[in-house]
Short mmCIF file of C-alpha atoms in Angstrom, two decimals:
data_model
loop_
_atom_site.label_atom_id
_atom_site.label_comp_id
_atom_site.label_asym_id
_atom_site.label_seq_id
_atom_site.Cartn_x
_atom_site.Cartn_y
_atom_site.Cartn_z
CA MET A 1395 19.82 47.90 49.90
CA SER A 1396 16.64 47.14 47.98
CA GLY A 1397 15.72 44.82 45.14
CA LEU A 1398 16.97 41.39 44.22
CA THR A 1399 20.64 40.61 44.14
CA THR A 1400 21.83 39.58 40.69
CA THR A 1401 23.55 36.20 40.80
CA PRO A 1402 26.60 35.65 38.59
CA ILE A 1403 24.91 33.01 36.39
CA ALA A 1404 21.96 35.30 35.68
CA GLY A 1405 24.36 37.85 34.23
CA LEU A 1406 26.00 35.50 31.75
CA PRO A 1407 25.57 36.58 28.12
CA PRO A 1408 23.55 34.33 25.77
CA ASP A 1409 26.59 33.10 23.81
CA VAL A 1410 28.22 31.79 27.01
CA LEU A 1411 24.99 30.08 28.07
CA LEU A 1412 24.78 28.42 24.65
CA GLU A 1413 28.27 27.01 25.14
CA ILE A 1414 27.25 25.64 28.55
CA PHE A 1415 24.06 24.09 27.21
CA ASP A 1416 25.99 22.56 24.34
CA LEU A 1417 28.27 20.80 26.83
CA LEU A 1418 25.21 19.23 28.49
CA THR A 1419 24.59 17.19 25.33
CA LEU A 1420 27.88 15.34 25.92
CA ASP A 1421 26.41 13.61 28.99
CA ASN A 1422 25.61 10.28 27.28
CA LYS A 1423 24.41 8.62 30.50
CA LYS A 1424 21.61 11.13 31.03
CA GLY A 1425 20.82 11.73 27.38
CA ASN A 1426 18.89 14.99 27.06
CA ALA A 1427 17.69 15.01 30.69
CA SER A 1428 20.11 17.77 31.77
CA LEU A 1429 19.23 19.91 28.77
CA ILE A 1430 15.49 19.50 29.41
CA SER A 1431 16.02 20.58 33.02
CA ALA A 1432 17.68 23.75 31.73
CA ILE A 1433 14.69 24.42 29.44
CA LEU A 1434 12.31 24.13 32.40
CA CYS A 1435 14.44 26.30 34.66
CA CYS A 1436 13.46 29.80 33.54
CA GLN A 1437 12.12 31.87 30.65
CA LYS A 1438 15.55 33.24 29.79
CA TRP A 1439 17.11 29.82 29.39
CA ARG A 1440 14.21 28.20 27.55
CA PRO A 1441 14.80 29.53 24.00
CA LEU A 1442 18.57 29.12 24.29
CA ALA A 1443 18.48 25.54 25.59
CA SER A 1444 15.68 24.66 23.13
CA SER A 1445 17.86 25.72 20.21
CA ILE A 1446 20.44 23.15 21.36
CA LEU A 1447 17.87 20.41 22.06
CA TYR A 1448 16.25 20.79 18.64
CA ARG A 1449 19.47 21.33 16.69
CA HIS A 1450 19.55 17.78 15.33
CA VAL A 1451 16.19 16.00 15.56
CA ALA A 1452 15.91 12.29 14.70
CA LEU A 1453 12.44 10.74 14.66
CA ASP A 1454 11.09 7.22 14.26
CA PRO A 1455 7.35 6.70 13.45
CA ASP A 1456 6.22 6.97 17.10
CA ARG A 1457 8.30 10.06 17.83
CA LEU A 1458 7.23 11.65 14.55
CA GLU A 1459 3.59 11.37 15.59
CA LEU A 1460 4.32 12.96 18.99
CA PHE A 1461 6.48 15.64 17.37
CA SER A 1462 3.77 16.39 14.79
CA ASN A 1463 1.18 16.92 17.51
CA SER A 1464 3.35 19.16 19.69
CA HIS A 1465 5.95 20.70 17.42
CA THR A 1466 7.85 23.83 18.31
CA LYS A 1467 8.69 26.79 16.08
CA CYS A 1468 12.30 26.53 17.19
CA LYS A 1469 14.73 26.49 14.29
CA ILE A 1470 16.13 23.02 13.54
CA THR A 1471 19.50 22.47 11.90
CA SER A 1472 18.72 18.95 10.74
CA LEU A 1473 15.61 16.77 10.72
CA THR A 1474 15.93 13.02 10.24
CA VAL A 1475 12.82 10.88 9.78
CA LYS A 1476 13.46 7.14 9.61
CA MET A 1477 10.66 4.61 9.11
CA ASP A 1478 11.96 1.06 9.04
CA ALA A 1479 10.28 -1.87 7.28
CA ILE A 1480 6.80 -2.91 8.41
CA GLY A 1481 6.28 -6.60 9.11
CA VAL A 1482 3.48 -8.27 7.13
CA THR A 1483 1.49 -11.23 8.48
CA PRO A 1484 1.05 -13.81 5.69
CA GLY A 1485 -2.58 -14.03 4.65
CA ASP A 1486 -3.66 -10.96 6.65
CA PRO A 1487 -1.98 -7.65 5.72
CA SER A 1488 -4.57 -5.48 7.54
CA ALA A 1489 -2.23 -4.57 10.44
CA ALA A 1490 0.56 -3.59 8.04
CA ILE A 1491 -1.86 -1.49 5.99
CA ARG A 1492 -3.06 0.37 9.11
CA GLU A 1493 0.52 1.07 10.15
CA ALA A 1494 1.37 2.32 6.65
CA ASN A 1495 -1.66 4.63 6.66
CA ASN A 1496 -0.73 5.99 10.13
CA ARG A 1497 2.77 6.76 8.90
CA ASN A 1498 1.44 8.63 5.90
CA VAL A 1499 -0.81 10.72 8.19
CA SER A 1500 2.27 11.71 10.22
CA LEU A 1501 4.18 12.60 7.04
CA ARG A 1502 1.32 14.84 5.90
CA LYS A 1503 1.40 16.63 9.27
CA LEU A 1504 5.15 17.07 8.93
CA CYS A 1505 4.64 18.72 5.55
CA SER A 1506 2.21 21.23 7.09
CA PHE A 1507 4.75 22.74 9.50
CA LEU A 1508 8.07 22.48 7.67
CA GLU A 1509 8.16 26.27 7.35
CA ASP A 1510 7.89 26.58 11.15
CA ILE A 1511 10.87 24.38 12.03
CA MET A 1512 13.09 25.61 9.14
CA PRO A 1513 15.43 22.59 8.73
CA VAL A 1514 18.68 23.23 6.91
CA THR A 1515 19.13 19.49 6.35
CA LEU A 1516 16.23 17.09 5.74
CA SER A 1517 16.60 13.31 5.61
CA ILE A 1518 13.59 11.06 5.01
CA SER A 1519 13.89 7.28 4.89
CA VAL A 1520 10.66 5.29 4.43
CA ASP A 1521 10.27 1.53 3.93
CA MET A 1522 6.69 0.60 2.99
CA PRO A 1523 5.20 -2.82 2.25
CA PHE A 1524 4.28 -2.94 -1.43
CA PRO A 1525 1.77 -1.93 -2.82
CA CYS A 1526 1.49 0.71 -0.06
CA THR A 1527 3.44 3.88 -0.83
CA ALA A 1528 4.50 7.15 0.76
CA GLY A 1529 5.19 8.69 -2.66
CA PRO A 1530 2.46 11.37 -2.61
CA GLU A 1531 3.45 12.44 0.91
CA ILE A 1532 7.15 12.65 0.01
CA GLU A 1533 6.25 14.59 -3.13
CA SER A 1534 4.33 17.14 -1.04
CA ILE A 1535 7.22 17.47 1.41
CA VAL A 1536 9.70 18.10 -1.42
CA LYS A 1537 7.39 20.62 -3.07
CA ASN A 1538 7.06 22.48 0.27
CA LEU A 1539 10.76 22.32 1.07
CA PRO A 1540 11.78 25.63 2.71
CA GLY A 1541 14.03 27.79 0.58
CA PHE A 1542 16.83 27.72 3.17
CA CYS A 1543 17.03 23.89 3.17
CA SER A 1544 20.33 23.11 1.44
CA ALA A 1545 20.72 19.34 2.00
CA LEU A 1546 18.15 16.70 1.06
CA GLU A 1547 18.13 12.92 1.40
CA VAL A 1548 15.20 10.77 0.23
CA ASP A 1549 15.40 7.00 0.70
CA LEU A 1550 12.32 4.99 -0.35
CA ARG A 1551 12.14 1.20 -0.46
CA HIS A 1552 9.73 -1.75 -0.40
CA SER A 1553 11.39 -4.46 1.73
CA SER A 1554 8.14 -6.41 2.10
CA SER A 1555 4.98 -6.93 0.07
CA PHE A 1556 1.55 -8.51 0.18
CA ASN A 1557 -1.14 -9.60 -2.22
CA PRO A 1558 -3.54 -6.65 -2.66
CA ASN A 1559 -6.39 -9.13 -3.11
CA LEU A 1560 -6.02 -10.00 0.59
CA ALA A 1561 -6.49 -6.38 1.71
CA PRO A 1562 -9.74 -5.57 3.62
CA ILE A 1563 -12.62 -4.14 1.60
CA ASP A 1564 -12.37 -0.72 3.25
CA THR A 1565 -8.68 -0.33 2.31
CA PRO A 1566 -7.96 2.79 0.21
CA SER A 1567 -7.47 1.96 -3.46
CA ILE A 1568 -4.02 0.73 -4.43
CA PRO A 1569 -2.16 3.34 -6.54
CA GLN A 1570 -1.84 2.58 -10.24
CA THR A 1571 0.96 5.02 -11.10
CA HIS A 1572 3.95 6.52 -9.31
CA PRO A 1573 3.97 10.14 -8.23
CA HIS A 1574 6.72 11.66 -10.34
CA LEU A 1575 9.24 12.56 -7.65
CA CYS A 1576 11.86 13.35 -10.30
CA ASP A 1577 10.00 16.53 -11.29
CA SER A 1578 9.62 17.67 -7.66
CA ILE A 1579 13.27 17.04 -6.81
CA ARG A 1580 14.49 18.79 -9.99
CA ALA A 1581 12.53 21.88 -8.95
CA VAL A 1582 14.49 22.21 -5.67
CA LEU A 1583 17.93 21.27 -7.07
CA PRO A 1584 19.03 24.91 -7.55
CA GLN A 1585 18.84 25.54 -3.78
CA LEU A 1586 20.64 22.34 -2.70
CA ARG A 1587 24.29 21.82 -1.82
CA HIS A 1588 23.97 18.11 -1.03
CA LEU A 1589 21.59 15.48 -2.44
CA ARG A 1590 21.32 11.74 -1.81
CA LEU A 1591 18.61 9.61 -3.42
CA ARG A 1592 17.51 6.01 -3.25
CA LEU A 1593 14.23 5.68 -5.14
CA PRO A 1594 12.56 2.62 -6.68
CA VAL A 1595 12.00 4.53 -9.94
CA LEU A 1596 14.08 7.27 -11.60
CA CYS A 1597 14.27 8.96 -14.99
CA THR A 1598 16.02 11.69 -16.96
CA ALA A 1599 13.55 14.31 -15.69
CA LEU A 1600 15.61 14.45 -12.50
CA PHE A 1601 18.37 16.45 -14.21
CA SER A 1602 16.76 17.67 -17.43
CA ALA A 1603 15.65 21.22 -18.11
CA ASP A 1604 13.08 20.08 -20.69
CA PRO A 1605 11.96 16.57 -19.67
CA LEU A 1606 8.79 16.84 -21.77
CA SER A 1607 10.58 17.82 -24.96
CA GLN A 1608 8.94 16.24 -28.01
CA ASP A 1609 12.21 15.78 -29.86
CA SER A 1610 13.51 13.46 -27.10
CA CYS A 1611 16.55 15.72 -26.73
CA CYS A 1612 16.93 16.58 -23.04
CA HIS A 1613 19.34 19.22 -21.77
CA ALA A 1614 20.89 19.14 -18.29
CA ILE A 1615 20.17 21.91 -15.82
CA HIS A 1616 22.79 24.15 -14.21
CA VAL A 1617 22.86 24.03 -10.40
CA PRO A 1618 25.62 26.37 -9.17
CA LEU A 1619 25.32 25.44 -5.48
CA LEU A 1620 25.32 21.63 -5.65
CA LYS A 1621 28.52 20.05 -4.29
CA THR A 1622 27.63 16.39 -3.81
CA CYS A 1623 25.06 14.21 -5.53
CA LEU A 1624 24.81 10.51 -4.76
CA ILE A 1625 22.24 8.19 -6.35
CA ASN A 1626 22.06 4.68 -4.89
CA LEU A 1627 20.31 2.28 -7.27
CA SER A 1628 20.68 -0.61 -4.82
CA LEU A 1629 17.40 -1.45 -3.11
CA ARG A 1630 18.79 -4.31 -1.04
CA GLN A 1631 22.05 -6.11 -0.37
CA PRO A 1632 23.52 -7.50 -3.63
CA PHE A 1633 23.10 -11.27 -3.74
CA LEU A 1634 22.12 -14.14 -6.00
CA TYR A 1635 18.58 -13.05 -6.79
CA ASN A 1636 18.40 -9.78 -8.72
CA HIS A 1637 14.61 -9.41 -9.07
CA GLY A 1638 13.75 -6.02 -7.60
CA ALA A 1639 17.35 -5.42 -6.47
CA TRP A 1640 17.81 -2.12 -8.29
CA ALA A 1641 15.86 0.98 -9.29
CA THR A 1642 14.13 0.99 -12.64
CA GLU A 1643 12.97 3.72 -15.03
CA CYS A 1644 9.81 5.69 -14.24
CA SER A 1645 6.67 4.33 -15.88
CA ASP A 1646 2.90 4.40 -15.50
CA ASP A 1647 2.80 0.73 -14.51
CA TYR A 1648 2.90 0.70 -10.70
CA SER A 1649 2.94 -3.11 -10.61
CA ARG A 1650 6.51 -3.07 -11.95
CA THR A 1651 7.80 -1.24 -8.87
CA PRO A 1652 11.00 -2.97 -7.66
CA ARG A 1653 10.44 -4.69 -4.30
CA VAL A 1654 11.24 -7.78 -2.29
CA GLY A 1655 9.15 -10.68 -3.56
CA GLN A 1656 9.07 -9.47 -7.15
CA GLN A 1657 8.86 -12.34 -9.63
CA GLU A 1658 9.75 -10.61 -12.89
CA GLN A 1659 13.00 -8.93 -13.79
CA VAL A 1660 13.00 -5.17 -14.38
CA SER A 1661 15.66 -3.24 -16.26
CA SER A 1662 17.98 -0.82 -14.48
CA ALA A 1663 17.26 2.92 -14.49
CA LEU A 1664 20.91 3.73 -15.26
CA PRO A 1665 21.28 3.08 -19.04
CA PRO A 1666 18.49 5.52 -20.02
CA MET A 1667 19.99 8.13 -17.66
CA GLU A 1668 23.63 7.78 -18.72
CA LYS A 1669 23.57 10.57 -21.31
CA ILE A 1670 21.87 13.16 -19.09
CA LEU A 1671 24.16 12.28 -16.16
CA ARG A 1672 27.25 12.81 -18.31
CA GLU A 1673 25.92 16.16 -19.52
CA PHE A 1674 24.92 17.18 -15.99
CA ALA A 1675 28.41 16.36 -14.68
CA HIS A 1676 30.10 18.34 -17.49
CA LEU A 1677 27.83 21.36 -17.11
CA ASN A 1678 28.39 21.59 -13.34
CA LYS A 1679 32.01 20.41 -13.17
CA ASP A 1680 33.29 23.68 -11.65
CA THR A 1681 31.25 23.29 -8.44
CA LEU A 1682 30.21 19.62 -8.31
CA LYS A 1683 32.75 17.69 -6.26
CA ARG A 1684 31.01 14.34 -6.37
CA LEU A 1685 28.47 12.76 -8.72
CA TRP A 1686 28.36 9.06 -7.92
CA VAL A 1687 25.87 6.38 -8.90
CA VAL A 1688 26.03 3.19 -6.82
CA ASP A 1689 25.04 0.40 -9.18
CA VAL A 1690 24.32 -3.28 -8.43
CA LYS A 1691 25.91 -6.42 -9.82
CA PRO A 1692 24.24 -9.66 -8.58
CA VAL A 1693 25.83 -13.11 -8.54
CA ALA A 1694 25.74 -14.83 -11.92
CA PRO A 1695 23.35 -17.83 -11.83
CA PHE A 1696 25.01 -21.26 -11.45
CA SER A 1697 28.42 -19.65 -11.01
CA VAL A 1698 30.57 -21.06 -8.22
CA HIS A 1699 33.25 -18.40 -7.81
CA ASP A 1700 31.36 -15.25 -8.83
CA HIS A 1701 30.62 -12.43 -6.37
CA ALA A 1702 27.87 -9.88 -5.98
CA ALA A 1703 29.05 -6.28 -5.86
CA TRP A 1704 28.18 -2.66 -5.66
CA ILE A 1705 29.64 -0.70 -8.58
CA ARG A 1706 30.63 2.90 -7.94
CA ARG A 1707 30.21 4.88 -11.17
CA ASP A 1708 31.99 8.23 -10.82
CA PHE A 1709 30.65 10.66 -13.43
CA ILE A 1710 33.24 13.30 -12.48
CA SER A 1711 36.34 11.15 -13.07
CA ASN A 1712 34.57 9.08 -15.76
CA ALA A 1713 35.53 5.77 -14.12
CA SER A 1714 33.92 2.86 -12.30
CA TYR A 1715 35.08 0.81 -9.31
CA PRO A 1716 33.70 -2.61 -8.30
CA MET A 1717 33.04 -3.20 -4.60
CA PRO A 1718 32.53 -6.97 -4.14
CA VAL A 1719 30.59 -8.13 -1.09
CA TRP A 1720 30.47 -11.46 0.72
CA ASP A 1721 29.19 -12.79 4.03
CA MET A 1722 31.44 -13.96 6.86
CA GLY A 1723 28.78 -16.44 7.96
CA VAL A 1724 25.02 -16.92 7.80
CA PHE A 1725 24.63 -17.15 11.58
CA ARG A 1726 26.80 -14.16 12.51
CA SER A 1727 25.26 -10.67 12.57
CA GLY A 1728 27.31 -7.74 11.34
CA GLY A 1729 29.45 -10.00 9.17
CA LEU A 1730 29.08 -8.44 5.72
CA VAL A 1731 32.42 -7.74 4.03
CA ALA A 1732 32.92 -5.27 1.19
CA ARG A 1733 36.15 -4.45 -0.62
CA ILE A 1734 36.03 -0.69 -1.11
CA PRO A 1735 38.37 1.71 -2.94
CA SER A 1736 40.27 4.23 -0.85
CA LEU A 1737 38.99 7.80 -1.13
CA LYS A 1738 42.48 9.25 -1.43
CA ASN A 1739 43.71 6.61 -3.91
CA PRO A 1740 40.83 4.67 -5.52
CA GLU A 1741 43.26 2.18 -7.10
CA LYS A 1742 43.95 0.85 -3.60
CA THR A 1743 41.25 -1.05 -1.73
CA GLU A 1744 40.47 -2.08 1.83
CA ASP A 1745 38.04 -4.59 3.26
CA TRP A 1746 35.41 -3.38 5.73
CA VAL A 1747 33.25 -5.58 7.98
CA SER A 1748 29.98 -4.63 9.66
CA THR A 1749 26.23 -4.54 9.00
CA THR A 1750 24.94 -3.91 5.49
CA ALA A 1751 23.93 -0.31 6.32
CA LEU A 1752 27.31 0.66 7.78
CA VAL A 1753 29.34 -1.02 5.04
CA GLU A 1754 27.14 0.66 2.44
CA THR A 1755 27.90 4.05 4.02
CA VAL A 1756 31.62 3.43 3.42
CA ALA A 1757 30.86 2.23 -0.11
CA GLU A 1758 29.16 5.59 -0.69
CA GLY A 1759 32.33 7.31 0.47
CA GLY A 1760 30.60 8.66 3.56
CA THR A 1761 28.75 11.17 1.39
CA TRP A 1762 26.05 11.03 4.07
CA ALA A 1763 26.61 9.45 7.49
CA GLU A 1764 24.65 8.81 10.67
CA THR A 1765 25.75 10.39 13.96
CA SER A 1766 25.72 8.61 17.33
CA ARG A 1767 22.35 10.30 17.96
CA CYS A 1768 20.87 8.90 14.74
CA ALA A 1769 20.88 12.16 12.78
CA ARG A 1770 21.70 11.78 9.07
CA LEU A 1771 24.03 14.50 7.79
CA PRO A 1772 26.14 15.16 4.68
CA THR A 1773 29.87 14.82 5.33
CA ARG A 1774 31.58 18.21 5.23
CA ASP A 1775 35.15 17.06 4.57
CA LEU A 1776 34.84 14.33 1.93
CA GLU A 1777 38.57 13.91 1.36
CA ASN A 1778 39.29 13.19 5.03
CA TYR A 1779 36.20 11.11 5.80
CA GLU A 1780 36.93 8.26 8.22
CA PRO A 1781 34.46 5.40 8.85
CA ALA A 1782 32.82 5.32 12.28
CA HIS A 1783 34.57 3.40 15.05
CA TRP A 1784 31.85 0.75 15.10
CA ILE A 1785 32.84 -0.56 11.66
CA LEU A 1786 36.04 -2.60 11.42
CA SER A 1787 38.61 -2.87 8.68
CA GLY A 1788 39.48 -6.40 7.58
CA SER A 1789 42.76 -6.38 9.53
CA GLU A 1790 41.03 -5.05 12.66
CA TYR A 1791 38.31 -7.70 12.35
CA ARG A 1792 40.82 -10.57 12.06
CA LYS A 1793 42.81 -9.29 15.02
CA LYS A 1794 39.76 -8.78 17.25
CA ASN A 1795 37.74 -11.89 16.37
CA HIS A 1796 40.48 -14.33 15.30
CA ARG A 1797 38.36 -15.25 12.29
CA SER A 1798 39.10 -15.34 8.62
CA CYS A 1799 37.42 -16.40 5.36
CA MET A 1800 38.47 -18.34 2.28
CA ILE A 1801 39.09 -15.20 0.19
CA TRP A 1802 41.50 -13.83 2.78
CA LYS A 1803 43.21 -17.22 3.16
CA ASN A 1804 43.64 -17.74 -0.59
CA GLU A 1805 45.03 -14.22 -1.02
CA HIS A 1806 47.43 -14.80 1.89
CA ASP A 1807 48.63 -18.14 0.51
CA THR A 1808 49.04 -16.98 -3.10
CA GLY A 1809 50.24 -13.47 -2.33
CA GLU A 1810 47.88 -12.20 -5.02
CA VAL A 1811 44.60 -10.25 -5.08
CA ILE A 1812 41.97 -12.66 -6.40
CA LEU A 1813 39.06 -10.24 -6.86
CA PRO A 1814 38.91 -7.74 -9.77
CA GLN A 1815 39.70 -4.12 -8.94
CA GLY A 1816 39.13 -0.75 -10.57
CA PRO A 1817 39.34 1.61 -12.19
CA GLY A 1818 37.43 0.66 -15.30
CA ASP A 1819 35.36 2.44 -17.90
CA LEU A 1820 32.44 4.40 -16.53
CA MET A 1821 29.75 1.99 -17.76
CA GLN A 1822 31.87 -1.17 -17.68
CA ARG A 1823 30.03 -4.43 -16.97
CA TRP A 1824 32.26 -6.02 -14.35
CA ASP A 1825 33.05 -9.73 -14.18
CA MET A 1826 33.51 -10.49 -10.48
CA HIS A 1827 34.74 -14.09 -10.75
CA GLU A 1828 37.66 -14.89 -8.48
CA ILE A 1829 40.99 -14.91 -10.30
CA VAL A 1830 43.22 -18.02 -10.03
CA PRO A 1831 46.87 -16.84 -10.12
CA PRO A 1832 49.34 -18.61 -12.45
CA GLY A 1833 50.79 -21.73 -10.87
CA TRP A 1834 47.74 -22.35 -8.67
CA LYS A 1835 44.52 -24.37 -9.03
CA ARG A 1836 41.33 -25.04 -7.09
CA ASP A 1837 38.30 -27.31 -7.12
CA ASN A 1838 35.11 -26.15 -8.80
CA LEU A 1839 33.39 -25.87 -5.43
CA LYS A 1840 32.30 -22.71 -3.63
CA GLY A 1841 34.81 -21.67 -0.98
CA SER A 1842 37.48 -24.13 -2.15
CA ILE A 1843 41.10 -23.63 -1.21
CA MET A 1844 43.79 -22.79 -3.76
CA VAL A 1845 46.78 -25.15 -3.98
CA ARG A 1846 50.01 -25.03 -5.96
CA ILE A 1847 50.16 -26.97 -9.17
#
């Protein structure tokens, strides 16, 4: 007998090998070590195992730089790029500026090989210290979005800032105007099925077919493929101070960009966009399952029993729902509470307790969610979305931690809901003061207990 004997595993068809390699990803203790071993085993296994390894790629700034310098042409199902806030040293922003510039270099490299990796889903989240910006880089990425990319998420924020006068002399000039991302995103809308945006500036050009019309009459565009569109105007957790807390309308004045540390108030981007959003929802009502805008309602100044809230404005059902938020305690992490309408029956609500990011995901109805491997993906089954196991309902939190708060206690004692609930008119301005039920009273002190009259 001559020649090599064929072993059983060598004769397995590719589809069976793919199933085996897929099971290797379930080994949480070893991470991707087993899958990488399969890639290095032989030439036959390499492309098959690589397709599993690169199926959902999640990159932070360091990994993005490595990935940019040694990227593969293997097809990627989803690409998630997340760049968290950069710390700024008071009086010396040079280190923060260098880090911001390095991140922009990596984003430009990413743009150059998007066609090679062919992502079906692209999620980019960038938090830059103002006045640094990744706007031009994001604009280039959107303009070069592959035609087969059907889900896009862009999340841009400025959670820190510095005085540009303190920047070193050799620092690139600070931008004076925003790159108009609305135009770039509108151009790719016809190919998208899912879109989520959180931008510091927005305008009607995002959904208008003739944004430059001289008669100021804009007409919405028809996008037959789009199923979900979520716009989050909230740029940070709703609280007492509302300067820079929400997105504003596009303008040529870059200094008015909403950010942490902003001293002047800026108007919300929503009122100027209301008309085009209504028209867009009506024109695409046959295919668009969800068009939500998450608005912000800060605490009223000098008000004792008022609450900050997210406001869900549903342009499909033409209704709004307040989602009040409060903190379980300053010194306890993961203690943000939000009262959120049920997806199946929005007139019923449930409290959810976790970090701001996780609670906000539930407030957005899980339109996009993060997997255990940090990939950001649109939720396929919106009606049956269930929050991740690492976020607790109010009842689960009380049972596990044996802790409560004054809102829960007052509602238990009175047997009444003391926070306003929806639905309301689409553009309703919600008053989130706690309600004192008939026959009860309380002191005019924050967190006071209700007692019978």
